[in-house]
Structure formats: C-alpha cells, structure tokens
C-alpha cells in the first residue's frame, strides 16, 4: 500500500510464461487488484480469522491473493500445486478453509475432494478454464468490486498465514504464523541477501535489482524469503 501511494507506476511483479509471454504489473495495479479481491472475498462471506486456501503457482494473482487475504484479516493457507488428492483433502478439511483460490491445473483435484471438506463453501478459479456452476471466475469476481478497501487493523499476535508441514513423520501439522512474523522475518531476509541493497558502505548496490528465486511460494521459504520481502521493500519480483 505504501509503494502504491508513493510510486504507483513502479514495477512490482514481472511475469514470464513458459511460452515466452511477458507482462509487468505495477504497485498501483497490485494494490487495486488486492482491494478488489478483498471486497470479493468479503462478499463471499470470508471473515476475519477465516482460512483461505491458495492453490496457485508463482504468478501475479498469487501476490494479489496474499495481500488481499491479509488486509481482510483472514488467514492465507498456501498449498503446493504438486499435492495429490489425499494431501489436499487432509489440509482443506483439517484447516476448515472456507474458500479456495485455485489455478486451472489443480481444479479437478480440488473438485474431487470438495465433498469431503464441508467447510469449503466457494472456489475462485484462476486462469482460462471455465468455472463450474457454484464456482467463480477470478476476472468476474474482481470486475464486480470496488478498487478501494480499508485494511483491517490487526494485532501482532493474530494469525496471518497457516502452512502445513510435509507430513514425513506422522500427519501434516499446521504451523500458524502470527502477523508479527511477517515483519520479524525481514531482518533475517536482508542479512541472508547480502543486505539487499541496504549496506551503508554501498547504499546504491542492488537498489535497481529484480528479485527472483525458484523457491515455491506455497512454502515458508518461498513465501517469506522470496515473495513478500521484496514487495515490502519496493523491489520488483520475477514470477
């Protein structure tokens, strides 16, 4: 939101598809899309503290979704695109997720387990595939909403992100990260990235860099050390 106010045209997310198509989204576009999605989620009944699943790859909509869910006061639950039906069903049911944002490639898998997840009320479909009768298309959902949204004022200990362990030793366990973890992680991120352009001895170094990491945004490493920190510091990220 800060960069959208101060530098709305600055690049936030640069996307390149496997076919070579390239798109660039500004901080202004990112914030407006997030505002629209927050309004859409609220219209679908998502409330503060509700779990919202994200079954999305590295793409612009994933960044939008995390910002939208967080400023609504809900809890983002990222899921890997590699999960099979059993892994998806367990996490969706155990978390009590009330809504899922699903990329087309994973839509059939979610549809297959939805009956076993009674709390899952709605699906928002991201991509070119056709939503089902009780599903909502991403573009249709956003276009129906206002681009203005007032973010909820959250307390430091309130939940922000729910990430499940891999389940290699027993059932997967949900790790609930509080709001304060989003800020608390930043110093470690900066230190691990050679000060990320904040080295006082070389203040200009890295300030025009584009950040990229192969780490999957569905996991803590990709989310907390690849997607969110560069956006916080006003740097573009390559998806």
mmCIF file of C-alpha atoms in Angstrom:
data_model
loop_
_atom_site.group_PDB
_atom_site.id
_atom_site.type_symbol
_atom_site.label_atom_id
_atom_site.label_comp_id
_atom_site.label_asym_id
_atom_site.label_seq_id
_atom_site.Cartn_x
_atom_site.Cartn_y
_atom_site.Cartn_z
ATOM 1 C CA UNK A 1 0.000 0.000 0.000
ATOM 2 C CA UNK A 2 2.887 2.371 0.793
ATOM 3 C CA UNK A 3 4.503 1.912 -2.620
ATOM 4 C CA UNK A 4 1.126 2.114 -4.356
ATOM 5 C CA UNK A 5 0.693 5.562 -2.795
ATOM 6 C CA UNK A 6 4.246 6.819 -3.287
ATOM 7 C CA UNK A 7 5.318 5.152 -6.545
ATOM 8 C CA UNK A 8 2.193 3.659 -8.146
ATOM 9 C CA UNK A 9 3.836 3.107 -11.552
ATOM 10 C CA UNK A 10 6.909 1.324 -10.173
ATOM 11 C CA UNK A 11 7.122 -2.343 -11.274
ATOM 12 C CA UNK A 12 6.054 -4.856 -8.627
ATOM 13 C CA UNK A 13 5.666 -8.216 -10.413
ATOM 14 C CA UNK A 14 7.197 -9.257 -13.716
ATOM 15 C CA UNK A 15 5.676 -12.416 -15.160
ATOM 16 C CA UNK A 16 7.079 -14.618 -17.901
ATOM 17 C CA UNK A 17 5.135 -17.643 -19.102
ATOM 18 C CA UNK A 18 6.644 -20.862 -20.414
ATOM 19 C CA UNK A 19 5.702 -19.740 -23.935
ATOM 20 C CA UNK A 20 7.693 -16.535 -23.543
ATOM 21 C CA UNK A 21 4.820 -14.127 -22.963
ATOM 22 C CA UNK A 22 5.850 -11.301 -20.636
ATOM 23 C CA UNK A 23 3.728 -8.973 -18.516
ATOM 24 C CA UNK A 24 4.650 -6.311 -15.968
ATOM 25 C CA UNK A 25 2.396 -5.173 -13.125
ATOM 26 C CA UNK A 26 2.918 -2.013 -11.105
ATOM 27 C CA UNK A 27 2.452 -1.476 -7.378
ATOM 28 C CA UNK A 28 -0.680 0.523 -8.173
ATOM 29 C CA UNK A 29 -2.120 -2.361 -10.167
ATOM 30 C CA UNK A 30 -1.162 -4.824 -7.451
ATOM 31 C CA UNK A 31 -2.883 -2.818 -4.724
ATOM 32 C CA UNK A 32 -6.040 -2.150 -6.741
ATOM 33 C CA UNK A 33 -6.372 -5.841 -7.620
ATOM 34 C CA UNK A 34 -5.846 -6.777 -3.974
ATOM 35 C CA UNK A 35 -8.516 -4.291 -2.893
ATOM 36 C CA UNK A 36 -10.975 -5.746 -5.375
ATOM 37 C CA UNK A 37 -10.223 -9.273 -4.202
ATOM 38 C CA UNK A 38 -10.622 -8.283 -0.540
ATOM 39 C CA UNK A 39 -14.059 -6.917 -1.389
ATOM 40 C CA UNK A 40 -14.892 -10.075 -3.375
ATOM 41 C CA UNK A 41 -13.832 -12.341 -0.518
ATOM 42 C CA UNK A 42 -15.892 -10.344 1.946
ATOM 43 C CA UNK A 43 -18.883 -10.591 -0.398
ATOM 44 C CA UNK A 44 -18.448 -14.381 -0.356
ATOM 45 C CA UNK A 45 -18.655 -14.377 3.431
ATOM 46 C CA UNK A 46 -14.957 -14.584 4.336
ATOM 47 C CA UNK A 47 -14.453 -13.025 7.758
ATOM 48 C CA UNK A 48 -11.557 -12.094 9.979
ATOM 49 C CA UNK A 49 -9.727 -15.236 11.072
ATOM 50 C CA UNK A 50 -11.195 -17.479 8.353
ATOM 51 C CA UNK A 51 -8.794 -19.774 6.484
ATOM 52 C CA UNK A 52 -8.494 -19.183 2.739
ATOM 53 C CA UNK A 53 -6.601 -21.766 0.678
ATOM 54 C CA UNK A 54 -4.330 -20.767 -2.204
ATOM 55 C CA UNK A 55 -3.603 -23.479 -4.739
ATOM 56 C CA UNK A 56 -1.663 -21.260 -7.100
ATOM 57 C CA UNK A 57 1.762 -21.292 -8.785
ATOM 58 C CA UNK A 58 4.157 -18.339 -8.981
ATOM 59 C CA UNK A 59 2.059 -15.718 -10.768
ATOM 60 C CA UNK A 60 0.671 -12.206 -10.286
ATOM 61 C CA UNK A 61 -2.597 -13.466 -8.828
ATOM 62 C CA UNK A 62 -0.726 -15.238 -6.019
ATOM 63 C CA UNK A 63 0.806 -11.962 -4.836
ATOM 64 C CA UNK A 64 -2.606 -10.290 -5.104
ATOM 65 C CA UNK A 65 -4.222 -13.063 -3.065
ATOM 66 C CA UNK A 66 -1.776 -12.871 -0.162
ATOM 67 C CA UNK A 67 -2.185 -9.104 0.155
ATOM 68 C CA UNK A 68 -5.971 -9.317 -0.184
ATOM 69 C CA UNK A 69 -6.362 -12.054 2.409
ATOM 70 C CA UNK A 70 -4.049 -10.343 4.874
ATOM 71 C CA UNK A 71 -5.662 -6.910 4.670
ATOM 72 C CA UNK A 72 -9.072 -8.568 5.124
ATOM 73 C CA UNK A 73 -7.845 -10.113 8.373
ATOM 74 C CA UNK A 74 -8.262 -13.670 7.109
ATOM 75 C CA UNK A 75 -5.554 -16.359 7.201
ATOM 76 C CA UNK A 76 -3.797 -17.398 3.990
ATOM 77 C CA UNK A 77 -3.127 -21.130 3.609
ATOM 78 C CA UNK A 78 -0.813 -21.723 0.627
ATOM 79 C CA UNK A 79 -0.861 -25.230 -0.865
ATOM 80 C CA UNK A 80 1.579 -26.798 -3.301
ATOM 81 C CA UNK A 81 0.488 -27.438 -6.882
ATOM 82 C CA UNK A 82 2.213 -30.826 -6.528
ATOM 83 C CA UNK A 83 -0.172 -32.094 -3.844
ATOM 84 C CA UNK A 84 -2.288 -35.092 -4.720
ATOM 85 C CA UNK A 85 -5.944 -35.558 -3.705
ATOM 86 C CA UNK A 86 -5.153 -37.114 -0.323
ATOM 87 C CA UNK A 87 -2.779 -34.297 0.679
ATOM 88 C CA UNK A 88 -5.238 -31.644 -0.479
ATOM 89 C CA UNK A 89 -8.208 -33.208 1.273
ATOM 90 C CA UNK A 90 -6.381 -33.516 4.584
ATOM 91 C CA UNK A 91 -5.250 -29.883 4.661
ATOM 92 C CA UNK A 92 -8.505 -28.401 3.400
ATOM 93 C CA UNK A 93 -10.563 -30.397 5.880
ATOM 94 C CA UNK A 94 -8.210 -30.044 8.867
ATOM 95 C CA UNK A 95 -7.855 -26.267 8.434
ATOM 96 C CA UNK A 96 -11.567 -25.647 7.941
ATOM 97 C CA UNK A 97 -10.811 -23.499 4.883
ATOM 98 C CA UNK A 98 -13.980 -21.681 3.809
ATOM 99 C CA UNK A 99 -12.807 -20.651 0.334
ATOM 100 C CA UNK A 100 -10.056 -21.678 -2.076
ATOM 101 C CA UNK A 101 -8.376 -19.798 -4.897
ATOM 102 C CA UNK A 102 -7.476 -22.479 -7.432
ATOM 103 C CA UNK A 103 -5.458 -22.407 -10.659
ATOM 104 C CA UNK A 104 -6.953 -24.353 -13.558
ATOM 105 C CA UNK A 105 -4.296 -27.079 -13.445
ATOM 106 C CA UNK A 106 -5.367 -28.020 -9.913
ATOM 107 C CA UNK A 107 -9.091 -27.507 -10.298
ATOM 108 C CA UNK A 108 -10.066 -31.129 -10.974
ATOM 109 C CA UNK A 109 -8.152 -32.307 -7.900
ATOM 110 C CA UNK A 110 -9.947 -29.807 -5.660
ATOM 111 C CA UNK A 111 -13.312 -30.645 -7.174
ATOM 112 C CA UNK A 112 -12.629 -34.313 -6.430
ATOM 113 C CA UNK A 113 -12.137 -33.759 -2.695
ATOM 114 C CA UNK A 114 -14.570 -30.921 -2.122
ATOM 115 C CA UNK A 115 -17.375 -33.172 -0.900
ATOM 116 C CA UNK A 116 -15.115 -34.330 1.946
ATOM 117 C CA UNK A 117 -14.436 -30.740 3.040
ATOM 118 C CA UNK A 118 -17.753 -29.431 4.379
ATOM 119 C CA UNK A 119 -16.407 -26.004 5.401
ATOM 120 C CA UNK A 120 -15.242 -25.238 1.847
ATOM 121 C CA UNK A 121 -18.069 -23.062 0.572
ATOM 122 C CA UNK A 122 -16.638 -21.421 -2.559
ATOM 123 C CA UNK A 123 -13.938 -21.768 -5.210
ATOM 124 C CA UNK A 124 -12.477 -18.853 -7.150
ATOM 125 C CA UNK A 125 -10.915 -20.134 -10.362
ATOM 126 C CA UNK A 126 -7.738 -18.505 -11.712
ATOM 127 C CA UNK A 127 -6.928 -18.989 -15.378
ATOM 128 C CA UNK A 128 -8.649 -19.613 -18.681
ATOM 129 C CA UNK A 129 -10.749 -22.654 -17.736
ATOM 130 C CA UNK A 130 -14.499 -22.450 -17.260
ATOM 131 C CA UNK A 131 -15.761 -22.260 -13.641
ATOM 132 C CA UNK A 132 -18.424 -24.716 -12.556
ATOM 133 C CA UNK A 133 -21.965 -23.812 -11.544
ATOM 134 C CA UNK A 134 -21.031 -22.974 -7.946
ATOM 135 C CA UNK A 135 -17.561 -21.582 -8.734
ATOM 136 C CA UNK A 136 -16.480 -18.034 -9.547
ATOM 137 C CA UNK A 137 -14.037 -16.837 -12.181
ATOM 138 C CA UNK A 138 -11.199 -14.590 -10.976
ATOM 139 C CA UNK A 139 -11.823 -11.805 -13.503
ATOM 140 C CA UNK A 140 -15.577 -11.797 -12.949
ATOM 141 C CA UNK A 141 -15.092 -11.656 -9.184
ATOM 142 C CA UNK A 142 -12.688 -8.703 -9.333
ATOM 143 C CA UNK A 143 -14.502 -6.720 -12.005
ATOM 144 C CA UNK A 144 -17.639 -6.641 -9.873
ATOM 145 C CA UNK A 145 -15.871 -4.945 -6.954
ATOM 146 C CA UNK A 146 -14.608 -1.527 -5.904
ATOM 147 C CA UNK A 147 -10.859 -0.862 -6.171
ATOM 148 C CA UNK A 148 -10.893 0.780 -2.725
ATOM 149 C CA UNK A 149 -10.618 -1.137 0.524
ATOM 150 C CA UNK A 150 -9.788 -0.156 4.089
ATOM 151 C CA UNK A 151 -7.485 -2.758 5.608
ATOM 152 C CA UNK A 152 -8.380 -4.285 8.954
ATOM 153 C CA UNK A 153 -6.230 -3.196 11.894
ATOM 154 C CA UNK A 154 -4.610 -6.402 13.086
ATOM 155 C CA UNK A 155 -2.922 -7.221 16.373
ATOM 156 C CA UNK A 156 0.631 -8.581 16.395
ATOM 157 C CA UNK A 157 -0.405 -11.976 17.760
ATOM 158 C CA UNK A 158 -3.328 -12.549 15.361
ATOM 159 C CA UNK A 159 -2.852 -15.230 12.720
ATOM 160 C CA UNK A 160 -1.627 -14.298 9.240
ATOM 161 C CA UNK A 161 -0.506 -17.495 7.491
ATOM 162 C CA UNK A 162 -1.166 -21.205 8.013
ATOM 163 C CA UNK A 163 1.411 -23.524 6.449
ATOM 164 C CA UNK A 164 1.337 -27.291 6.849
ATOM 165 C CA UNK A 165 4.419 -29.430 7.321
ATOM 166 C CA UNK A 166 5.203 -32.074 4.712
ATOM 167 C CA UNK A 167 3.918 -34.937 6.865
ATOM 168 C CA UNK A 168 7.031 -37.110 6.555
ATOM 169 C CA UNK A 169 6.754 -38.097 10.248
ATOM 170 C CA UNK A 170 3.076 -38.572 11.016
ATOM 171 C CA UNK A 171 0.173 -36.474 9.731
ATOM 172 C CA UNK A 172 0.966 -32.962 8.405
ATOM 173 C CA UNK A 173 0.864 -30.333 11.136
ATOM 174 C CA UNK A 174 -0.397 -26.803 10.655
ATOM 175 C CA UNK A 175 2.105 -24.084 11.595
ATOM 176 C CA UNK A 176 0.195 -20.893 12.358
ATOM 177 C CA UNK A 177 2.305 -17.767 11.785
ATOM 178 C CA UNK A 178 1.218 -14.533 13.515
ATOM 179 C CA UNK A 179 1.199 -11.076 11.993
ATOM 180 C CA UNK A 180 4.400 -10.152 13.798
ATOM 181 C CA UNK A 181 6.274 -12.906 11.930
ATOM 182 C CA UNK A 182 5.766 -11.057 8.636
ATOM 183 C CA UNK A 183 7.769 -8.089 9.947
ATOM 184 C CA UNK A 184 10.084 -10.124 12.178
ATOM 185 C CA UNK A 185 11.311 -12.165 9.218
ATOM 186 C CA UNK A 186 12.594 -9.110 7.325
ATOM 187 C CA UNK A 187 15.903 -8.636 9.139
ATOM 188 C CA UNK A 188 16.917 -12.239 8.516
ATOM 189 C CA UNK A 189 15.935 -11.914 4.873
ATOM 190 C CA UNK A 190 18.043 -8.771 4.437
ATOM 191 C CA UNK A 191 21.055 -10.375 6.130
ATOM 192 C CA UNK A 192 20.817 -13.527 4.014
ATOM 193 C CA UNK A 193 20.669 -11.480 0.775
ATOM 194 C CA UNK A 194 23.935 -9.564 1.307
ATOM 195 C CA UNK A 195 21.982 -6.685 2.906
ATOM 196 C CA UNK A 196 19.667 -6.442 -0.106
ATOM 197 C CA UNK A 197 20.982 -3.015 -1.092
ATOM 198 C CA UNK A 198 20.889 -1.635 2.452
ATOM 199 C CA UNK A 199 24.638 -1.879 3.095
ATOM 200 C CA UNK A 200 25.628 1.623 4.322
ATOM 201 C CA UNK A 201 29.036 1.187 2.723
ATOM 202 C CA UNK A 202 27.403 0.688 -0.684
ATOM 203 C CA UNK A 203 23.931 2.238 -0.434
ATOM 204 C CA UNK A 204 23.179 2.096 -4.148
ATOM 205 C CA UNK A 205 24.118 -1.547 -4.606
ATOM 206 C CA UNK A 206 21.173 -3.684 -5.569
ATOM 207 C CA UNK A 207 18.557 -0.928 -5.392
ATOM 208 C CA UNK A 208 17.522 -1.469 -9.022
ATOM 209 C CA UNK A 209 17.684 -5.255 -8.862
ATOM 210 C CA UNK A 210 14.888 -7.616 -9.838
ATOM 211 C CA UNK A 211 14.448 -10.375 -7.279
ATOM 212 C CA UNK A 212 13.889 -13.989 -8.307
ATOM 213 C CA UNK A 213 14.000 -17.310 -6.529
ATOM 214 C CA UNK A 214 12.975 -20.811 -7.629
ATOM 215 C CA UNK A 215 11.540 -21.422 -4.136
ATOM 216 C CA UNK A 216 7.873 -22.397 -4.366
ATOM 217 C CA UNK A 217 5.635 -19.624 -2.976
ATOM 218 C CA UNK A 218 3.455 -22.326 -1.412
ATOM 219 C CA UNK A 219 6.082 -22.945 1.281
ATOM 220 C CA UNK A 220 7.525 -20.779 4.045
ATOM 221 C CA UNK A 221 10.856 -20.314 2.280
ATOM 222 C CA UNK A 222 9.311 -19.145 -0.972
ATOM 223 C CA UNK A 223 6.646 -17.008 0.663
ATOM 224 C CA UNK A 224 8.631 -15.406 3.488
ATOM 225 C CA UNK A 225 12.012 -15.237 1.722
ATOM 226 C CA UNK A 226 11.095 -14.695 -1.927
ATOM 227 C CA UNK A 227 7.673 -13.121 -2.482
ATOM 228 C CA UNK A 228 6.763 -10.871 0.434
ATOM 229 C CA UNK A 229 10.047 -9.156 1.467
ATOM 230 C CA UNK A 230 10.912 -7.676 -1.969
ATOM 231 C CA UNK A 231 7.384 -6.276 -2.224
ATOM 232 C CA UNK A 232 7.703 -4.796 1.270
ATOM 233 C CA UNK A 233 10.942 -3.062 0.252
ATOM 234 C CA UNK A 234 9.535 -1.827 -3.050
ATOM 235 C CA UNK A 235 11.534 -4.071 -5.367
ATOM 236 C CA UNK A 236 10.120 -5.921 -8.381
ATOM 237 C CA UNK A 237 9.927 -9.716 -8.243
ATOM 238 C CA UNK A 238 10.090 -12.052 -11.223
ATOM 239 C CA UNK A 239 7.350 -14.688 -11.188
#
